[in-house]
Coordinates of C-alpha atoms in Angstrom, one line a residue:
Chain A
X1 CA -16.8 56.1 16.0
X2 CA -15.3 59.3 17.5
X3 CA -11.7 60.3 17.4
X4 CA -11.6 60.6 21.2
X5 CA -12.9 57.1 21.7
X6 CA -10.5 55.8 19.1
X7 CA -7.6 57.4 21.0
X8 CA -8.8 56.0 24.3
X9 CA -9.1 52.5 22.9
X10 CA -5.7 52.8 21.4
X11 CA -4.3 53.7 24.8
X12 CA -5.8 50.5 26.2
X13 CA -9.2 49.5 27.5
X14 CA -9.1 48.9 31.3
X15 CA -9.8 45.2 32.2
X16 CA -13.1 46.1 34.0
X17 CA -14.5 47.9 30.9
X18 CA -13.3 45.5 28.3
X19 CA -16.4 43.4 28.1
X20 CA -18.6 46.5 27.6
X21 CA -16.4 48.0 25.0
X22 CA -15.9 44.8 23.1
X23 CA -19.6 44.2 23.1
X24 CA -20.3 47.6 21.7
X25 CA -17.8 47.3 19.0
X26 CA -19.3 43.9 18.0
X27 CA -22.9 45.2 18.2
X28 CA -22.0 48.0 15.8
X29 CA -20.8 45.5 13.2
X30 CA -23.5 42.9 13.5
X31 CA -26.6 45.0 14.3
X32 CA -28.1 44.7 10.9
X33 CA -27.2 41.0 10.4
X34 CA -28.7 40.3 13.9
X35 CA -31.9 42.2 13.1
X36 CA -32.4 40.2 9.9
X37 CA -31.5 36.9 11.5
X38 CA -34.1 37.6 14.2
X39 CA -34.3 36.8 17.9
X40 CA -33.1 33.4 19.0
X41 CA -31.0 32.9 15.8
X42 CA -28.1 31.5 17.8
X43 CA -30.3 29.1 19.7
X44 CA -31.9 27.9 16.5
X45 CA -28.5 27.2 15.0
X46 CA -27.6 25.2 18.0
X47 CA -30.8 23.2 17.7
X48 CA -30.3 22.7 13.9
X49 CA -26.7 21.3 14.2
X50 CA -27.4 19.0 17.1
X51 CA -26.0 15.6 16.1
X52 CA -25.5 16.5 12.5
X53 CA -22.2 15.2 11.1
X54 CA -20.0 17.6 9.0
X55 CA -16.4 17.9 8.2
X56 CA -16.3 20.9 10.5
X57 CA -17.5 18.8 13.4
X58 CA -14.5 16.5 13.1
X59 CA -11.9 19.2 13.0
X60 CA -13.5 21.2 15.7
X61 CA -13.5 18.2 18.0
X62 CA -9.8 17.7 17.2
X63 CA -9.0 21.3 18.1
X64 CA -11.0 21.9 21.3
X65 CA -8.3 20.8 23.7
X66 CA -5.6 22.2 21.5
X67 CA -6.9 25.7 21.5
X68 CA -5.5 27.3 24.7
X69 CA -4.4 24.1 26.5
X70 CA -2.8 26.0 29.3
X71 CA -5.9 28.0 30.1
X72 CA -8.1 26.4 32.8
X73 CA -11.3 27.2 30.9
X74 CA -10.2 25.1 28.0
X75 CA -8.0 22.3 29.5
X76 CA -10.7 19.6 29.7
X77 CA -13.5 18.4 27.5
X78 CA -16.0 19.1 30.2
X79 CA -14.5 22.5 31.2
X80 CA -17.1 25.3 30.9
X81 CA -15.1 27.1 28.3
X82 CA -14.6 24.0 26.1
X83 CA -18.4 23.4 25.8
X84 CA -19.0 27.0 24.8
X85 CA -16.1 27.0 22.4
X86 CA -17.6 23.9 20.7
X87 CA -21.0 25.4 20.5
X88 CA -19.9 28.7 19.0
X89 CA -17.6 27.1 16.4
X90 CA -20.3 24.6 15.4
X91 CA -22.9 27.2 15.2
X92 CA -20.7 29.4 13.1
X93 CA -19.8 26.6 10.7
X94 CA -23.5 26.2 10.0
X95 CA -24.1 30.0 9.9
X96 CA -21.3 30.5 7.3
X97 CA -20.8 27.4 5.2
X98 CA -18.3 29.2 2.9
X99 CA -15.9 29.4 5.8
X100 CA -17.2 26.5 7.8
X101 CA -14.4 25.9 10.3
X102 CA -10.9 27.1 9.8
X103 CA -8.1 26.5 12.3
X104 CA -7.4 29.8 13.9
X105 CA -11.0 30.7 14.5
X106 CA -10.8 28.5 17.6
X107 CA -8.2 30.9 19.1
X108 CA -10.4 33.9 18.2
X109 CA -13.5 32.4 20.0
X110 CA -11.5 31.3 23.0
X111 CA -10.3 34.9 23.5
X112 CA -13.7 36.3 23.0
X113 CA -15.2 33.9 25.5
X114 CA -12.9 35.2 28.2
X115 CA -14.9 38.4 28.2
X116 CA -18.2 37.7 26.5
X117 CA -20.9 35.1 27.0
X118 CA -21.5 32.3 24.5
X119 CA -24.0 34.0 22.3
X120 CA -22.1 37.3 22.3
X121 CA -19.0 35.3 21.4
X122 CA -20.8 33.8 18.4
X123 CA -21.7 37.3 17.3
X124 CA -18.1 38.4 17.9
X125 CA -17.0 35.8 15.4
X126 CA -19.6 37.0 12.9
X127 CA -18.3 40.5 13.4
X128 CA -14.6 39.5 13.0
X129 CA -14.9 37.2 10.0
X130 CA -17.6 39.1 8.2
X131 CA -16.9 42.7 9.1
X132 CA -13.5 43.4 10.6
X133 CA -11.5 41.0 8.5
X134 CA -11.5 41.0 4.7
X135 CA -13.6 38.4 2.9
X136 CA -11.9 35.0 2.2
X137 CA -9.4 35.3 5.0
X138 CA -10.4 31.9 6.4
X139 CA -12.2 30.4 3.4
X140 CA -11.0 27.4 1.5
X141 CA -7.7 28.7 0.0
X142 CA -7.1 31.5 2.6
X143 CA -6.6 33.7 -0.5
X144 CA -7.2 37.0 1.2
X145 CA -4.8 36.3 4.1
X146 CA -2.2 35.3 1.5
X147 CA -2.7 38.6 -0.2
X148 CA -2.4 40.5 3.1
X149 CA 1.0 39.0 3.8
X150 CA 2.2 40.6 0.6
X151 CA 0.6 43.9 1.6
X152 CA 2.6 43.7 4.8
X153 CA 5.8 43.1 2.8
X154 CA 5.1 46.2 0.7
X155 CA 4.4 48.3 3.8
X156 CA 7.6 47.1 5.4
X157 CA 9.5 48.4 2.3
X158 CA 7.9 51.8 2.7
X159 CA 8.1 52.1 6.5
X160 CA 11.3 50.3 7.3
X161 CA 13.3 50.3 4.1
X162 CA 16.6 49.4 5.7
X163 CA 15.1 46.3 7.3
X164 CA 13.3 45.4 4.2
X165 CA 16.5 45.5 2.2
X166 CA 18.2 43.3 4.9
X167 CA 15.4 40.7 4.6
X168 CA 15.7 40.8 0.8
X169 CA 19.4 40.3 1.0
X170 CA 19.0 37.3 3.3
X171 CA 16.0 36.1 1.2
X172 CA 13.7 36.0 4.2
X173 CA 10.1 35.4 3.4
X174 CA 8.3 37.1 6.2
X175 CA 4.9 35.6 5.5
X176 CA 6.2 32.2 6.8
X177 CA 6.0 33.9 10.2
X178 CA 3.4 36.6 9.8
X179 CA 0.6 34.4 8.6
X180 CA 0.2 33.1 12.1
X181 CA 0.1 36.7 13.5
X182 CA -2.7 37.7 11.2
X183 CA -4.8 34.5 11.4
X184 CA -4.7 34.4 15.2
X185 CA -4.7 38.2 15.7
X186 CA -1.4 37.7 17.6
X187 CA -2.9 35.4 20.2
X188 CA -0.2 32.8 19.5
X189 CA 2.7 35.1 19.7
X190 CA 2.2 38.0 22.1
X191 CA 1.9 37.8 25.8
X192 CA -1.8 37.8 26.8
X193 CA -1.9 41.4 28.0
X194 CA -0.2 42.6 24.9
X195 CA -2.5 40.6 22.6
X196 CA -5.6 42.0 24.4
X197 CA -4.4 45.5 23.6
X198 CA -4.2 44.5 20.0
X199 CA -7.7 43.1 20.3
X200 CA -9.1 46.3 21.7
X201 CA -8.1 48.2 18.7
X202 CA -8.8 45.3 16.3
X203 CA -12.4 45.2 17.4
X204 CA -12.7 48.9 17.2
X205 CA -10.9 49.6 14.0
X206 CA -10.7 46.3 12.1
X207 CA -7.8 44.2 11.0
X208 CA -5.9 47.1 9.5
X209 CA -4.3 47.5 13.0
X210 CA -2.7 44.1 12.4
X211 CA -0.4 45.7 9.9
X212 CA 0.4 48.4 12.4
X213 CA 1.3 45.9 15.1
X214 CA 3.2 43.7 12.8
X215 CA 5.3 46.6 11.6
X216 CA 5.6 47.7 15.2
X217 CA 7.2 44.4 16.1
X218 CA 9.8 45.0 13.4
X219 CA 10.3 48.6 14.3
X220 CA 10.8 47.7 18.0
X221 CA 13.5 45.2 17.2
X222 CA 14.9 46.7 14.0
X223 CA 18.5 47.1 15.3
X224 CA 18.6 43.5 16.5
X225 CA 17.1 42.2 13.3
X226 CA 19.7 44.1 11.3
X227 CA 22.4 42.4 13.2
X228 CA 21.1 38.9 12.3
X229 CA 23.4 37.5 9.6
X230 CA 21.4 34.8 8.1
X231 CA 17.8 33.9 7.7
X232 CA 17.8 31.2 10.3
X233 CA 18.8 33.7 13.0
X234 CA 16.1 36.0 11.8
X235 CA 13.4 33.3 12.1
X236 CA 14.7 32.2 15.4
X237 CA 14.6 35.8 16.7
X238 CA 11.1 36.3 15.3
X239 CA 9.9 33.2 17.0
X240 CA 11.1 34.2 20.4
X241 CA 10.9 37.9 20.4
X242 CA 7.1 38.6 20.2
X243 CA 6.4 36.7 23.4
X244 CA 8.8 39.0 25.2
X245 CA 6.8 42.1 24.2
X246 CA 5.3 42.8 27.6
X247 CA 5.4 46.5 27.2
X248 CA 2.2 47.0 25.3
X249 CA 2.4 50.8 25.7
X250 CA 5.6 51.2 23.9
X251 CA 4.5 48.7 21.2
X252 CA 1.3 50.7 20.7
X253 CA 3.4 53.8 20.4
X254 CA 5.3 52.3 17.6
X255 CA 2.0 51.0 16.0
X256 CA 0.1 54.2 16.2
X257 CA 2.5 57.0 16.2
X258 CA 5.8 56.1 14.5
X259 CA 4.0 54.5 11.6
X260 CA 1.7 57.4 10.7
X261 CA 0.4 58.2 8.2
X262 CA -1.3 54.9 7.5
X263 CA -4.1 55.6 5.0
X264 CA -6.7 52.9 4.6
X265 CA -7.1 53.7 0.9
X266 CA -3.5 52.6 0.3
X267 CA -4.1 49.3 2.0
X268 CA -7.2 48.8 -0.1
X269 CA -5.4 49.4 -3.3
X270 CA -2.5 47.1 -2.4
X271 CA -5.0 44.4 -1.2
X272 CA -6.9 44.5 -4.5
X273 CA -3.7 44.2 -6.5
X274 CA -2.2 41.4 -4.5
X275 CA -5.5 39.5 -4.2
X276 CA -5.6 39.3 -8.0
X277 CA -2.0 38.1 -8.2
X278 CA -2.5 35.4 -5.6
X279 CA -5.7 34.3 -7.3
X280 CA -3.9 34.0 -10.6
X281 CA -1.1 32.0 -8.9
X282 CA -3.5 29.6 -7.3
X283 CA -5.3 29.1 -10.6
X284 CA -2.0 28.4 -12.2
X285 CA -1.2 25.8 -9.5
X286 CA -4.6 24.2 -10.0
X287 CA -4.0 23.9 -13.7
X288 CA -0.6 22.3 -13.0
X289 CA -2.3 19.8 -10.7
X290 CA -5.1 19.1 -13.2
X291 CA -2.6 18.5 -16.0
X292 CA -0.7 16.2 -13.8
X293 CA -3.8 14.2 -13.0
X294 CA -4.7 14.0 -16.7
X295 CA -1.2 12.9 -17.7
X296 CA -1.3 10.3 -14.9
X297 CA -4.7 9.1 -16.2
X298 CA -3.2 8.6 -19.7
X299 CA -0.1 6.8 -18.4
X300 CA -0.3 3.0 -17.9
X301 CA -1.4 1.9 -14.5
X302 CA 1.5 1.3 -12.1
X303 CA 1.6 -1.7 -9.8
X304 CA 0.5 0.4 -6.8
X305 CA -2.0 3.1 -7.4
X306 CA -0.1 5.3 -5.1
X307 CA 3.2 5.0 -6.9
X308 CA 4.5 7.9 -8.8
X309 CA 4.8 7.9 -12.6
X310 CA 7.9 8.8 -14.5
X311 CA 7.3 12.5 -14.3
Chain B
X1 CA 18.2 26.3 -0.3
X2 CA 21.8 25.6 0.2
X3 CA 23.4 24.8 3.4
X4 CA 26.4 27.0 3.1
X5 CA 28.8 27.6 5.9
X6 CA 27.6 29.5 8.9
X7 CA 30.8 28.3 10.4
X8 CA 33.5 30.8 10.8
X9 CA 36.6 29.7 9.0
X10 CA 38.9 32.7 9.4
X11 CA 42.0 31.1 7.8
X12 CA 40.3 28.3 6.0
X13 CA 41.3 26.1 8.9
X14 CA 39.6 22.7 8.7
X15 CA 37.0 22.1 11.4
X16 CA 34.2 19.6 11.7
X17 CA 31.7 20.2 8.9
X18 CA 28.6 22.2 9.7
X19 CA 25.7 21.5 7.5
X20 CA 22.4 23.3 7.5
X21 CA 19.2 21.8 6.2
X22 CA 15.7 22.9 5.8
X23 CA 13.2 20.2 6.9
X24 CA 9.4 20.4 6.7
X25 CA 6.8 18.4 8.5
X26 CA 3.6 17.6 6.6
X27 CA 0.6 15.5 7.4
X28 CA -3.1 15.4 8.4
X29 CA -4.3 17.4 11.4
X30 CA -3.6 16.0 14.8
X31 CA -1.3 13.2 13.8
X32 CA 1.5 14.7 16.0
X33 CA 3.7 16.8 13.8
X34 CA 4.2 19.5 16.4
X35 CA 4.6 16.9 19.1
X36 CA 7.4 15.1 17.2
X37 CA 9.2 18.4 16.8
X38 CA 8.7 19.4 20.4
X39 CA 10.1 16.0 21.5
X40 CA 13.1 16.3 19.1
X41 CA 13.9 19.9 19.9
X42 CA 13.0 20.2 23.6
X43 CA 12.5 16.7 24.8
X44 CA 9.0 17.5 25.9
X45 CA 5.6 16.1 25.3
X46 CA 2.2 17.6 25.9
X47 CA -0.9 15.4 25.7
X48 CA -2.7 18.4 24.1
X49 CA -0.3 20.4 22.0
X50 CA -1.7 23.6 20.6
X51 CA -2.9 23.2 17.0
X52 CA -0.4 24.9 14.6
X53 CA -1.9 27.8 12.7
X54 CA 0.1 28.7 9.6
X55 CA 3.4 27.2 10.6
X56 CA 6.0 27.1 13.4
X57 CA 9.7 27.4 13.1
X58 CA 12.3 25.6 15.3
X59 CA 15.9 24.6 15.0
X60 CA 17.9 21.7 16.4
X61 CA 21.4 20.5 15.9
X62 CA 22.5 16.9 15.7
X63 CA 26.1 15.5 15.5
X64 CA 27.1 12.8 13.1
X65 CA 30.7 11.8 13.5
X66 CA 32.6 14.9 12.5
X67 CA 29.6 16.6 11.1
X68 CA 27.2 19.0 12.8
X69 CA 23.9 19.0 11.2
X70 CA 21.7 22.0 11.8
X71 CA 18.0 21.4 11.1
X72 CA 15.8 24.4 10.2
X73 CA 12.4 22.9 10.9
X74 CA 9.1 24.1 9.5
X75 CA 6.2 22.5 11.3
X76 CA 3.0 23.2 9.2
X77 CA -0.7 23.3 9.9
X78 CA -2.6 20.1 9.1
X79 CA -6.0 21.3 8.1
X80 CA -6.8 20.8 4.4
X81 CA -7.3 24.4 3.7
X82 CA -3.8 25.3 4.8
X83 CA -2.6 23.1 1.9
X84 CA -2.3 26.0 -0.4
X85 CA 0.4 27.5 1.9
X86 CA 2.4 24.3 2.0
X87 CA 4.5 25.0 -1.0
X88 CA 5.9 28.1 0.7
X89 CA 7.2 25.8 3.4
X90 CA 8.5 22.9 1.5
X91 CA 10.0 25.0 -1.3
X92 CA 13.8 24.6 -1.1
X93 CA 13.5 22.0 1.7
X94 CA 16.1 19.3 1.6
X95 CA 14.1 17.0 3.8
X96 CA 10.5 16.3 4.8
X97 CA 8.9 14.2 7.4
X98 CA 5.4 13.1 6.3
X99 CA 3.5 12.0 9.4
X100 CA 0.4 9.8 9.9
X101 CA -1.3 8.4 12.9
X102 CA -1.1 4.6 13.1
X103 CA -4.6 4.5 14.7
X104 CA -6.2 6.3 11.7
X105 CA -6.2 4.9 8.2
X106 CA -7.3 8.2 6.6
X107 CA -4.2 9.9 7.8
X108 CA -2.1 7.3 6.0
X109 CA -4.0 8.0 2.8
X110 CA -3.3 11.7 3.3
X111 CA 0.4 11.0 3.9
X112 CA 0.6 9.2 0.6
X113 CA -0.9 12.3 -1.1
X114 CA 1.7 14.5 0.6
X115 CA 4.5 12.1 -0.6
X116 CA 3.2 12.4 -4.2
X117 CA 3.0 16.1 -4.0
X118 CA 6.6 16.4 -2.7
X119 CA 7.9 14.0 -5.3
X120 CA 6.2 16.1 -8.0
X121 CA 6.7 19.6 -6.7
X122 CA 9.5 19.8 -4.1
X123 CA 13.2 19.8 -4.8
X124 CA 14.1 16.8 -6.9
X125 CA 16.4 15.2 -4.4
X126 CA 14.4 15.9 -1.3
X127 CA 14.9 13.2 1.4
X128 CA 11.5 12.1 2.5
X129 CA 10.8 10.2 5.7
X130 CA 7.5 8.7 6.6
X131 CA 6.6 8.6 10.3
X132 CA 3.8 6.4 11.6
X133 CA 3.3 8.3 14.8
X134 CA 1.4 7.4 18.0
X135 CA 3.1 4.0 18.1
X136 CA 2.4 3.9 21.8
X137 CA -1.3 3.3 20.9
X138 CA -0.6 0.0 19.1
X139 CA -3.7 -1.5 20.6
X140 CA -5.8 0.9 18.5
X141 CA -3.6 0.3 15.4
X142 CA -5.4 0.7 12.0
X143 CA -2.4 0.9 9.8
X144 CA -0.2 -2.2 9.6
X145 CA 3.5 -1.7 9.9
X146 CA 4.2 -3.9 6.9
X147 CA 1.9 -1.9 4.7
X148 CA 3.6 1.4 5.5
X149 CA 7.0 -0.2 5.1
X150 CA 6.4 -1.7 1.7
X151 CA 4.8 1.6 0.5
X152 CA 8.0 3.3 1.8
X153 CA 10.2 0.9 0.0
X154 CA 8.3 1.3 -3.3
X155 CA 8.7 5.0 -3.0
X156 CA 12.2 5.3 -1.7
X157 CA 11.2 6.7 1.7
X158 CA 12.8 6.4 5.0
X159 CA 10.2 4.8 7.3
X160 CA 9.8 4.5 11.1
X161 CA 7.0 4.2 13.5
X162 CA 7.4 6.8 16.1
X163 CA 5.9 7.9 19.4
X164 CA 6.3 11.5 20.4
X165 CA 4.8 10.5 23.7
X166 CA 7.4 7.9 24.6
X167 CA 10.2 9.4 22.5
X168 CA 10.4 6.1 20.5
X169 CA 12.4 6.6 17.3
X170 CA 12.0 10.4 17.4
X171 CA 15.7 11.3 17.5
X172 CA 16.3 8.3 15.3
X173 CA 14.2 9.4 12.4
X174 CA 15.9 12.8 12.4
X175 CA 19.3 11.2 12.6
X176 CA 18.4 8.8 9.8
X177 CA 17.5 11.8 7.7
X178 CA 20.7 13.6 8.7
X179 CA 22.7 10.5 7.6
X180 CA 21.0 10.4 4.2
X181 CA 21.4 14.0 3.4
X182 CA 24.4 14.8 1.1
X183 CA 27.2 16.3 3.2
X184 CA 30.0 16.4 0.7
X185 CA 32.1 19.6 0.4
X186 CA 30.9 22.3 -1.8
X187 CA 33.6 24.3 -3.5
X188 CA 31.3 27.2 -3.8
X189 CA 30.5 27.2 -0.1
X190 CA 32.3 30.2 1.1
X191 CA 31.8 32.3 4.2
X192 CA 30.0 35.0 2.1
X193 CA 26.6 33.8 2.8
X194 CA 24.8 37.0 3.0
X195 CA 23.5 37.6 -0.4
X196 CA 23.1 34.0 -1.6
X197 CA 19.6 33.1 -2.5
X198 CA 18.0 31.1 0.2
X199 CA 15.6 28.7 -1.4
X200 CA 12.4 30.7 -1.7
X201 CA 12.4 30.4 -5.5
X202 CA 10.8 27.3 -6.7
X203 CA 13.0 27.3 -9.8
X204 CA 16.1 27.9 -7.9
X205 CA 18.8 25.2 -8.4
X206 CA 19.6 23.5 -5.2
X207 CA 23.3 23.4 -4.7
X208 CA 23.4 20.8 -2.0
X209 CA 22.0 18.2 -4.3
X210 CA 24.8 18.8 -6.7
X211 CA 27.6 19.6 -4.4
X212 CA 26.4 18.7 -1.0
X213 CA 26.7 21.1 1.9
X214 CA 29.4 23.2 3.4
X215 CA 32.3 22.4 5.4

């Protein structure tokens, strides 16, 4: 990692060099894992999972044609991209049973496959989920991604206080929208060229850049958002606006210049704090559910097992 | 979350009522939640609709006699692990459509679980509709119409079988919900909307259930 290369990547990797740069970023992350796993690890995974049923298999099959349905590589079950997508997702679900398969990973792999071969794409997923993105982003309760949405909210308050106050006044919960941005690394919301620019820096620097780009979205449309008078118009605006962000250069400028300084340590501290809060909330919710189940069990049986009790 | 007037009433002149409601779609993965919304909002259908990650937001307006009903629609992700996010989306919702796929019994079971959760944890007066989607695939039917109907009756749900593909009952189910939602005037519903709480607090009282929506 050199400051020069970082600056170059931030200014955009040319299409013809993208595969090389992405591959290098990924190799850097997974070198050690790959060495320990040994040669042929990916092929072995594919052999192992052949014909084995798992909950992941079912969901992956449901999602294959719903990943990038408008892209010719993924628009049919026998399209070349679809087969690779299936293999990579299945292999990964076996490789990392804690995560298994989470919706969203399909988008990540589909984008990786546009530039990398199947095995490299598998390793890119390893790199993303296990190195570039905090732990438990895609695991069973998505707890770390929930925490990150709160980190984003804190950062918005610091970087764009006027807008933050406006959102507060209209009681806008940003995470309703920003979850998708983070879980798909903006694949769902930005035009392809813009999202590839996010990906360049994401693969080089990690998912911290997602905060930068999310805030850049708000910064670039701050005045329009301030004019929105209710939460509905804000959500409507936020749904339509990102897909119009075709000027990746100016968005990158917002992300990497306007928003400085952007110390990682601060994000780490905020993350740790919010992670604990979210975990406590989830535990609380679980307790509520458990109590409910217990109180249901004590209550006399209703006519239909699915009917609700008095509570 | 209250549906307080977005309508401009400069001199308090009486216009047709405008009501705004938050509606959430819940249900197992790939039952057609997004397709129902896409059909309702844009009149379109895609055989392969992108899977929803997190949630998607859309709006649509329907007219009922002298009332304009604005739906604020949250279409959620179906995979089980996104379940922990669902309360964020149904919190403060005045209506929910719980969707299952008539060709898949498991999805009906999952729908019942959603109904239970809504009855337990969502706003007390939430209007819940059950949609048995993919009705165009009746040759592969696994969930009997009568079963879903009697379940709905027992639980006080609106129920329709729908097809996002053919558009069957899609507008109708939204209209039926719109009809069932309270639309009486609310004395407190003034034009000063700005700083009113907007239904992100689970414990917040939900004015429309007491007073109905705006005028």
